[in-house]
mmCIF file of C-alpha atoms in Angstrom:
data_model
loop_
_atom_site.group_PDB
_atom_site.id
_atom_site.type_symbol
_atom_site.label_atom_id
_atom_site.label_comp_id
_atom_site.label_asym_id
_atom_site.label_seq_id
_atom_site.Cartn_x
_atom_site.Cartn_y
_atom_site.Cartn_z
ATOM 1 C CA UNK W 103 -49.502 23.075 -60.136
ATOM 2 C CA UNK W 104 -50.282 26.227 -60.395
ATOM 3 C CA UNK W 105 -49.809 29.393 -62.923
ATOM 4 C CA UNK W 106 -50.713 32.661 -61.263
ATOM 5 C CA UNK W 107 -50.828 35.426 -63.090
ATOM 6 C CA UNK W 108 -51.257 39.063 -61.504
ATOM 7 C CA UNK W 109 -50.826 42.815 -62.730
ATOM 8 C CA UNK W 110 -49.750 45.320 -60.650
ATOM 9 C CA UNK W 111 -51.032 48.531 -60.608
ATOM 10 C CA UNK W 112 -48.414 50.281 -62.584
ATOM 11 C CA UNK W 113 -49.444 47.214 -65.006
ATOM 12 C CA UNK W 114 -47.182 45.386 -64.992
ATOM 13 C CA UNK W 115 -47.375 41.185 -64.463
ATOM 14 C CA UNK W 116 -46.120 39.210 -62.605
ATOM 15 C CA UNK W 117 -46.243 35.135 -62.670
ATOM 16 C CA UNK W 118 -46.266 32.975 -59.501
ATOM 17 C CA UNK W 119 -45.640 29.855 -60.017
ATOM 18 C CA UNK W 120 -46.303 27.062 -57.400
ATOM 19 C CA UNK W 121 -47.700 23.699 -56.235
ATOM 20 C CA UNK W 122 -51.006 22.598 -54.274
ATOM 21 C CA UNK W 123 -53.100 19.340 -53.316
ATOM 22 C CA UNK W 124 -56.237 18.148 -54.035
ATOM 23 C CA UNK W 125 -58.310 17.651 -51.059
ATOM 24 C CA UNK W 126 -61.545 17.052 -52.566
ATOM 25 C CA UNK W 127 -62.886 17.320 -56.239
ATOM 26 C CA UNK W 128 -63.222 20.544 -56.088
ATOM 27 C CA UNK W 129 -60.642 21.700 -54.307
ATOM 28 C CA UNK W 130 -56.734 22.524 -53.986
ATOM 29 C CA UNK W 131 -54.957 24.106 -51.117
ATOM 30 C CA UNK W 132 -51.786 25.623 -52.051
ATOM 31 C CA UNK W 133 -49.581 29.217 -49.883
ATOM 32 C CA UNK W 134 -51.007 32.602 -50.196
ATOM 33 C CA UNK W 135 -48.263 33.768 -50.902
ATOM 34 C CA UNK W 136 -48.510 31.725 -54.420
ATOM 35 C CA UNK W 137 -51.821 33.602 -55.463
ATOM 36 C CA UNK W 138 -50.508 37.146 -53.905
ATOM 37 C CA UNK W 139 -47.785 40.331 -54.549
ATOM 38 C CA UNK W 140 -46.165 41.874 -52.054
ATOM 39 C CA UNK W 141 -46.842 45.616 -50.335
ATOM 40 C CA UNK W 142 -44.559 48.002 -49.094
ATOM 41 C CA UNK W 143 -45.150 48.569 -45.783
ATOM 42 C CA UNK W 144 -47.053 51.309 -43.862
ATOM 43 C CA UNK W 145 -46.447 53.027 -40.253
ATOM 44 C CA UNK W 146 -48.884 50.404 -38.583
ATOM 45 C CA UNK W 147 -46.822 47.577 -39.529
ATOM 46 C CA UNK W 148 -44.380 48.571 -37.309
ATOM 47 C CA UNK W 149 -44.592 46.106 -34.474
ATOM 48 C CA UNK W 150 -44.918 46.897 -30.568
ATOM 49 C CA UNK W 151 -42.414 46.244 -28.323
ATOM 50 C CA UNK W 152 -41.769 42.532 -27.665
ATOM 51 C CA UNK W 153 -43.538 41.125 -25.537
ATOM 52 C CA UNK W 154 -42.516 37.986 -22.612
ATOM 53 C CA UNK W 155 -42.545 34.479 -24.348
ATOM 54 C CA UNK W 156 -44.336 32.011 -22.844
ATOM 55 C CA UNK W 157 -43.306 28.129 -21.987
ATOM 56 C CA UNK W 158 -45.831 25.842 -21.472
ATOM 57 C CA UNK W 159 -45.760 22.662 -23.376
ATOM 58 C CA UNK W 160 -44.257 20.593 -26.384
ATOM 59 C CA UNK W 161 -45.462 23.905 -29.143
ATOM 60 C CA UNK W 162 -42.841 26.521 -26.884
ATOM 61 C CA UNK W 163 -41.569 29.031 -27.206
ATOM 62 C CA UNK W 164 -44.476 30.442 -28.465
ATOM 63 C CA UNK W 165 -43.404 32.776 -30.852
ATOM 64 C CA UNK W 166 -44.629 36.788 -30.780
ATOM 65 C CA UNK W 167 -44.632 39.015 -34.084
ATOM 66 C CA UNK W 168 -42.969 41.452 -31.953
ATOM 67 C CA UNK W 169 -41.033 39.180 -31.393
ATOM 68 C CA UNK W 170 -39.349 38.203 -34.042
ATOM 69 C CA UNK W 171 -39.483 41.236 -36.092
ATOM 70 C CA UNK W 172 -37.469 42.642 -33.567
ATOM 71 C CA UNK W 173 -34.176 44.431 -35.369
ATOM 72 C CA UNK W 174 -35.877 43.947 -38.618
ATOM 73 C CA UNK W 175 -35.843 46.775 -40.933
ATOM 74 C CA UNK W 176 -39.458 45.586 -43.128
ATOM 75 C CA UNK W 177 -39.218 45.166 -46.448
ATOM 76 C CA UNK W 178 -42.292 43.840 -47.868
ATOM 77 C CA UNK W 179 -45.353 42.275 -46.671
ATOM 78 C CA UNK W 180 -48.180 40.051 -48.735
ATOM 79 C CA UNK W 181 -51.242 40.005 -46.098
ATOM 80 C CA UNK W 182 -54.744 40.888 -46.847
ATOM 81 C CA UNK W 183 -53.911 44.359 -47.744
ATOM 82 C CA UNK W 184 -52.317 43.023 -50.681
ATOM 83 C CA UNK W 185 -53.029 43.002 -54.105
ATOM 84 C CA UNK W 186 -54.409 39.754 -54.550
ATOM 85 C CA UNK W 187 -55.449 37.482 -58.032
ATOM 86 C CA UNK W 188 -59.182 36.329 -57.519
ATOM 87 C CA UNK W 189 -58.007 32.888 -60.086
ATOM 88 C CA UNK W 190 -55.629 31.392 -60.847
ATOM 89 C CA UNK W 191 -55.401 28.122 -64.072
ATOM 90 C CA UNK W 192 -54.470 24.550 -62.058
ATOM 91 C CA UNK W 193 -53.513 22.080 -64.155
ATOM 92 C CA UNK W 194 -54.758 18.228 -62.205
ATOM 93 C CA UNK W 195 -52.598 15.348 -62.953
ATOM 94 C CA UNK W 196 -53.485 11.975 -61.060
ATOM 95 C CA UNK W 197 -50.016 9.973 -61.617
ATOM 96 C CA UNK W 198 -50.359 6.033 -61.708
ATOM 97 C CA UNK W 199 -48.011 3.547 -63.792
ATOM 98 C CA UNK W 200 -49.295 2.123 -67.141
ATOM 99 C CA UNK W 201 -49.274 -1.443 -68.280
ATOM 100 C CA UNK W 202 -45.784 -1.678 -68.518
ATOM 101 C CA UNK W 203 -44.895 -0.182 -65.098
ATOM 102 C CA UNK W 204 -44.412 2.992 -66.881
ATOM 103 C CA UNK W 205 -44.959 6.094 -64.642
ATOM 104 C CA UNK W 206 -47.677 8.647 -66.506
ATOM 105 C CA UNK W 207 -49.962 11.170 -65.722
ATOM 106 C CA UNK W 208 -53.910 11.877 -66.565
ATOM 107 C CA UNK W 209 -53.764 15.831 -67.108
ATOM 108 C CA UNK W 210 -56.710 18.483 -67.358
ATOM 109 C CA UNK W 211 -56.615 22.224 -66.620
ATOM 110 C CA UNK W 212 -59.215 24.441 -65.100
ATOM 111 C CA UNK W 213 -59.386 28.197 -66.254
ATOM 112 C CA UNK W 214 -62.815 28.553 -64.440
ATOM 113 C CA UNK W 215 -61.831 28.874 -60.276
ATOM 114 C CA UNK W 216 -61.856 31.598 -57.467
ATOM 115 C CA UNK W 217 -59.420 32.255 -54.425
ATOM 116 C CA UNK W 218 -59.628 32.338 -51.159
ATOM 117 C CA UNK W 219 -56.678 33.505 -48.990
ATOM 118 C CA UNK W 220 -56.761 32.789 -44.482
ATOM 119 C CA UNK W 221 -57.547 35.750 -42.646
ATOM 120 C CA UNK W 222 -54.653 35.456 -40.648
ATOM 121 C CA UNK W 223 -52.519 34.974 -43.545
ATOM 122 C CA UNK W 224 -49.522 36.987 -43.164
ATOM 123 C CA UNK W 225 -45.509 36.650 -44.815
ATOM 124 C CA UNK W 226 -43.065 39.250 -44.010
ATOM 125 C CA UNK W 227 -39.781 40.366 -45.497
ATOM 126 C CA UNK W 228 -37.110 41.676 -43.814
ATOM 127 C CA UNK W 229 -33.749 42.548 -43.539
ATOM 128 C CA UNK W 230 -31.467 42.098 -40.491
ATOM 129 C CA UNK W 231 -28.058 41.261 -40.025
ATOM 130 C CA UNK W 232 -27.400 41.896 -44.214
ATOM 131 C CA UNK W 233 -29.737 39.364 -45.049
ATOM 132 C CA UNK W 234 -32.991 39.747 -46.502
ATOM 133 C CA UNK W 235 -35.576 36.650 -45.699
ATOM 134 C CA UNK W 236 -39.021 36.331 -43.923
ATOM 135 C CA UNK W 237 -38.862 37.080 -40.609
ATOM 136 C CA UNK W 238 -42.272 36.070 -40.460
ATOM 137 C CA UNK W 239 -44.981 33.630 -41.697
ATOM 138 C CA UNK W 240 -48.761 33.280 -40.029
ATOM 139 C CA UNK W 241 -51.931 31.215 -41.799
ATOM 140 C CA UNK W 242 -49.800 30.976 -45.499
ATOM 141 C CA UNK W 243 -52.509 29.295 -46.624
ATOM 142 C CA UNK W 244 -55.253 29.635 -49.952
ATOM 143 C CA UNK W 245 -57.861 27.552 -51.302
ATOM 144 C CA UNK W 246 -58.791 27.246 -54.687
ATOM 145 C CA UNK W 247 -62.601 26.241 -55.858
ATOM 146 C CA UNK W 248 -62.893 25.221 -58.895
ATOM 147 C CA UNK W 249 -66.103 25.854 -60.609
ATOM 148 C CA UNK W 250 -66.303 22.038 -62.452
ATOM 149 C CA UNK W 251 -64.145 18.992 -59.887
ATOM 150 C CA UNK W 252 -61.540 17.265 -61.561
ATOM 151 C CA UNK W 253 -63.032 14.456 -64.094
ATOM 152 C CA UNK W 254 -60.803 11.772 -63.385
ATOM 153 C CA UNK W 255 -61.270 9.570 -60.686
ATOM 154 C CA UNK W 256 -59.343 9.987 -57.392
ATOM 155 C CA UNK W 257 -58.921 9.720 -53.206
ATOM 156 C CA UNK W 258 -58.183 13.548 -51.985
ATOM 157 C CA UNK W 259 -55.937 14.002 -49.275
ATOM 158 C CA UNK W 260 -57.550 13.353 -45.434
ATOM 159 C CA UNK W 261 -57.117 16.378 -43.406
ATOM 160 C CA UNK W 262 -55.417 15.468 -40.149
ATOM 161 C CA UNK W 263 -56.497 13.687 -36.338
ATOM 162 C CA UNK W 264 -53.429 15.247 -34.659
ATOM 163 C CA UNK W 265 -50.356 17.767 -34.892
ATOM 164 C CA UNK W 266 -46.871 15.796 -36.508
ATOM 165 C CA UNK W 267 -44.391 15.419 -33.869
ATOM 166 C CA UNK W 268 -40.626 16.511 -34.069
ATOM 167 C CA UNK W 269 -38.707 13.236 -35.616
ATOM 168 C CA UNK W 270 -41.329 12.563 -37.992
ATOM 169 C CA UNK W 271 -39.988 10.818 -41.514
ATOM 170 C CA UNK W 272 -41.684 12.673 -44.408
ATOM 171 C CA UNK W 273 -42.473 13.186 -47.779
ATOM 172 C CA UNK W 274 -42.993 16.548 -49.205
ATOM 173 C CA UNK W 275 -43.749 16.669 -52.897
ATOM 174 C CA UNK W 276 -43.001 20.002 -55.187
ATOM 175 C CA UNK W 277 -42.945 21.113 -58.900
ATOM 176 C CA UNK W 278 -39.511 23.167 -58.594
ATOM 177 C CA UNK W 279 -36.558 21.725 -59.725
ATOM 178 C CA UNK W 280 -34.864 22.418 -57.346
ATOM 179 C CA UNK W 281 -30.974 21.276 -57.901
ATOM 180 C CA UNK W 282 -31.688 18.937 -60.722
ATOM 181 C CA UNK W 283 -31.784 19.130 -64.279
ATOM 182 C CA UNK W 284 -35.759 18.659 -64.129
ATOM 183 C CA UNK W 285 -37.741 21.331 -65.286
ATOM 184 C CA UNK W 286 -40.195 23.280 -63.942
ATOM 185 C CA UNK W 287 -43.340 21.210 -63.920
ATOM 186 C CA UNK W 288 -42.480 18.046 -63.501
ATOM 187 C CA UNK W 289 -43.288 16.695 -60.139
ATOM 188 C CA UNK W 290 -40.696 15.320 -57.321
ATOM 189 C CA UNK W 291 -40.788 13.606 -54.349
ATOM 190 C CA UNK W 292 -38.324 13.862 -51.924
ATOM 191 C CA UNK W 293 -37.899 12.277 -48.328
ATOM 192 C CA UNK W 294 -36.602 14.978 -44.272
ATOM 193 C CA UNK W 295 -37.552 14.955 -40.875
ATOM 194 C CA UNK W 296 -39.219 17.628 -38.511
ATOM 195 C CA UNK W 297 -36.326 18.889 -37.044
ATOM 196 C CA UNK W 298 -38.447 22.093 -35.132
ATOM 197 C CA UNK W 299 -41.848 22.473 -34.321
ATOM 198 C CA UNK W 300 -42.712 25.749 -32.784
ATOM 199 C CA UNK W 301 -46.196 28.036 -32.384
ATOM 200 C CA UNK W 302 -46.757 30.863 -33.785
ATOM 201 C CA UNK W 303 -49.076 33.505 -30.789
ATOM 202 C CA UNK W 304 -52.009 33.316 -33.987
ATOM 203 C CA UNK W 305 -52.216 29.739 -33.082
ATOM 204 C CA UNK W 306 -50.343 28.792 -36.112
ATOM 205 C CA UNK W 307 -47.633 25.515 -35.839
ATOM 206 C CA UNK W 308 -44.776 25.659 -38.494
ATOM 207 C CA UNK W 309 -42.336 22.752 -38.470
ATOM 208 C CA UNK W 310 -38.400 22.651 -40.100
ATOM 209 C CA UNK W 311 -36.625 20.639 -41.543
ATOM 210 C CA UNK W 312 -33.189 21.557 -41.935
ATOM 211 C CA UNK W 313 -30.910 19.681 -44.783
ATOM 212 C CA UNK W 314 -29.204 16.621 -43.507
ATOM 213 C CA UNK W 315 -26.573 14.071 -44.416
ATOM 214 C CA UNK W 316 -28.250 10.573 -45.316
ATOM 215 C CA UNK W 317 -26.170 7.149 -44.263
ATOM 216 C CA UNK W 318 -25.835 7.391 -47.400
ATOM 217 C CA UNK W 319 -23.946 10.315 -48.367
ATOM 218 C CA UNK W 320 -26.551 12.215 -49.310
ATOM 219 C CA UNK W 321 -28.887 14.573 -48.189
ATOM 220 C CA UNK W 322 -32.478 15.204 -47.690
ATOM 221 C CA UNK W 323 -34.696 16.590 -49.765
ATOM 222 C CA UNK W 324 -35.719 21.023 -49.110
ATOM 223 C CA UNK W 325 -38.131 22.872 -50.948
ATOM 224 C CA UNK W 326 -37.129 25.273 -53.504
ATOM 225 C CA UNK W 327 -38.591 27.795 -56.402
ATOM 226 C CA UNK W 328 -42.122 26.189 -57.182
ATOM 227 C CA UNK W 329 -42.690 23.955 -54.287
ATOM 228 C CA UNK W 330 -44.619 26.628 -52.952
ATOM 229 C CA UNK W 331 -47.956 25.261 -51.379
ATOM 230 C CA UNK W 332 -47.287 22.047 -52.000
ATOM 231 C CA UNK W 333 -48.379 18.715 -49.734
ATOM 232 C CA UNK W 334 -45.967 17.217 -47.021
ATOM 233 C CA UNK W 335 -47.124 13.832 -45.772
ATOM 234 C CA UNK W 336 -45.660 11.587 -43.307
ATOM 235 C CA UNK W 337 -44.442 8.776 -44.661
ATOM 236 C CA UNK W 338 -45.819 5.544 -43.286
ATOM 237 C CA UNK W 339 -48.894 7.758 -43.811
ATOM 238 C CA UNK W 340 -49.429 9.583 -47.298
ATOM 239 C CA UNK W 341 -52.727 9.427 -47.825
ATOM 240 C CA UNK W 342 -52.819 12.072 -44.604
ATOM 241 C CA UNK W 343 -52.220 15.910 -45.568
ATOM 242 C CA UNK W 344 -50.015 17.118 -42.884
ATOM 243 C CA UNK W 345 -48.908 20.912 -44.334
ATOM 244 C CA UNK W 346 -47.675 22.402 -46.656
ATOM 245 C CA UNK W 347 -44.809 24.089 -48.622
ATOM 246 C CA UNK W 348 -44.435 27.733 -47.256
ATOM 247 C CA UNK W 349 -40.464 28.858 -47.394
ATOM 248 C CA UNK W 350 -37.551 27.574 -47.999
ATOM 249 C CA UNK W 351 -34.752 28.962 -47.023
ATOM 250 C CA UNK W 352 -31.051 28.923 -45.893
ATOM 251 C CA UNK W 353 -29.171 28.841 -42.217
ATOM 252 C CA UNK W 354 -26.940 31.248 -40.670
ATOM 253 C CA UNK W 355 -24.577 27.963 -41.259
ATOM 254 C CA UNK W 356 -25.357 27.682 -45.198
ATOM 255 C CA UNK W 357 -27.976 24.723 -45.092
ATOM 256 C CA UNK W 358 -30.777 24.441 -46.293
ATOM 257 C CA UNK W 359 -34.602 24.759 -44.383
ATOM 258 C CA UNK W 360 -38.144 24.253 -45.349
ATOM 259 C CA UNK W 361 -40.613 26.184 -43.263
ATOM 260 C CA UNK W 362 -44.173 24.017 -43.592
ATOM 261 C CA UNK W 363 -47.258 25.133 -42.060
ATOM 262 C CA UNK W 364 -49.473 22.476 -40.461
ATOM 263 C CA UNK W 365 -52.665 21.150 -41.657
ATOM 264 C CA UNK W 366 -54.017 20.515 -38.592
ATOM 265 C CA UNK W 367 -53.353 24.018 -36.492
ATOM 266 C CA UNK W 368 -55.977 25.587 -39.512
ATOM 267 C CA UNK W 369 -57.757 22.462 -39.848
ATOM 268 C CA UNK W 370 -60.870 24.478 -38.595
ATOM 269 C CA UNK W 371 -60.377 26.714 -41.382
ATOM 270 C CA UNK W 372 -59.994 24.126 -43.830
ATOM 271 C CA UNK W 373 -62.724 21.912 -43.145
ATOM 272 C CA UNK W 374 -64.964 25.482 -43.789
ATOM 273 C CA UNK W 375 -63.665 25.422 -46.755
ATOM 274 C CA UNK W 376 -64.579 22.263 -47.688
ATOM 275 C CA UNK W 377 -67.651 22.614 -47.143
ATOM 276 C CA UNK W 378 -67.996 25.210 -49.614
ATOM 277 C CA UNK W 379 -66.837 23.053 -51.947
ATOM 278 C CA UNK W 380 -69.352 19.962 -51.090
ATOM 279 C CA UNK W 381 -71.987 23.266 -51.262
ATOM 280 C CA UNK W 382 -70.971 23.996 -54.404
#
C-alpha cells in the first residue's frame, strides 16, 4: 500500500492512497497518477487535428491522442510537468495463513524510497458530452525504489513474456474498499475478464474489463478508489504480473469499467528499473 503526501504550490497538502506490487525486494510498481498531482492545461497541450486510424493486426484500431481528445475541453493533465512526489510511504505486507487456517499478514513499512516516473506518462482529464472523465491515459506507471529491501522472504511477481488476450479471466488486487463495508487499507481480490484490448500510438497497450453479470447473480469485480497501481494477474497464472490498475470509470450506459496498463507493452522500462534495483 502506498501513502503519498504532496504539497502543492499554494501550500495545500494532498493525500494520495494507492496500491502497488513488489516485483523485486527493493522495487514496487504502481500507477504514475498515484504520486503526481494534476496541472492545468497549457496552450501547447491542445492536440493537432486527428489523423486517420490504422487497422493492422488484433490490437487495432490504434488510438491516437488527437483522436481521443477531439471535441474534448481539457480540464487537467498529469505528466512529467506535473508536481510529483520524490518519496512515499510504502507499507509492504506478506499474506499467509496461520496454523489455525486464519488469514494473516506480516507487515513492514519503508519510509525511505525514490520515485521513478515512466518518461511517457500522461493522463488527461477533460469534459465531453457534459461529463468530466479520463479521456487519455498512456504509460501510467511509476516505480518506487526502496533504499532497503523488504525484510521478509517473498517470491516477487514475474514480468509477462506475451500480451494478454481478450476474454482472458483476470484477478485484480487492491486496497480500495469499493462498494464493500471494508476499510481502505484492507486488501481485496476480485475476478473479472478482459473485454477489450487497445494499442495507443505511443506504444502503450491498455486492456479493459467492463462490469458483467455472473451466473450466480453477482457481478464481476471493478476497480475503485484506492485500487490504482494494484496488480492484475491472469487467473490461471497468478505469479505473473500482466498489468496494473489505471482508471475506474463508468460507461455511457452506467456500467462500471476498469482500465489497466499492460505490463508486456512496457516491459523494456520495467526491465530497466529492475536492473536498477539489482545494482542498488
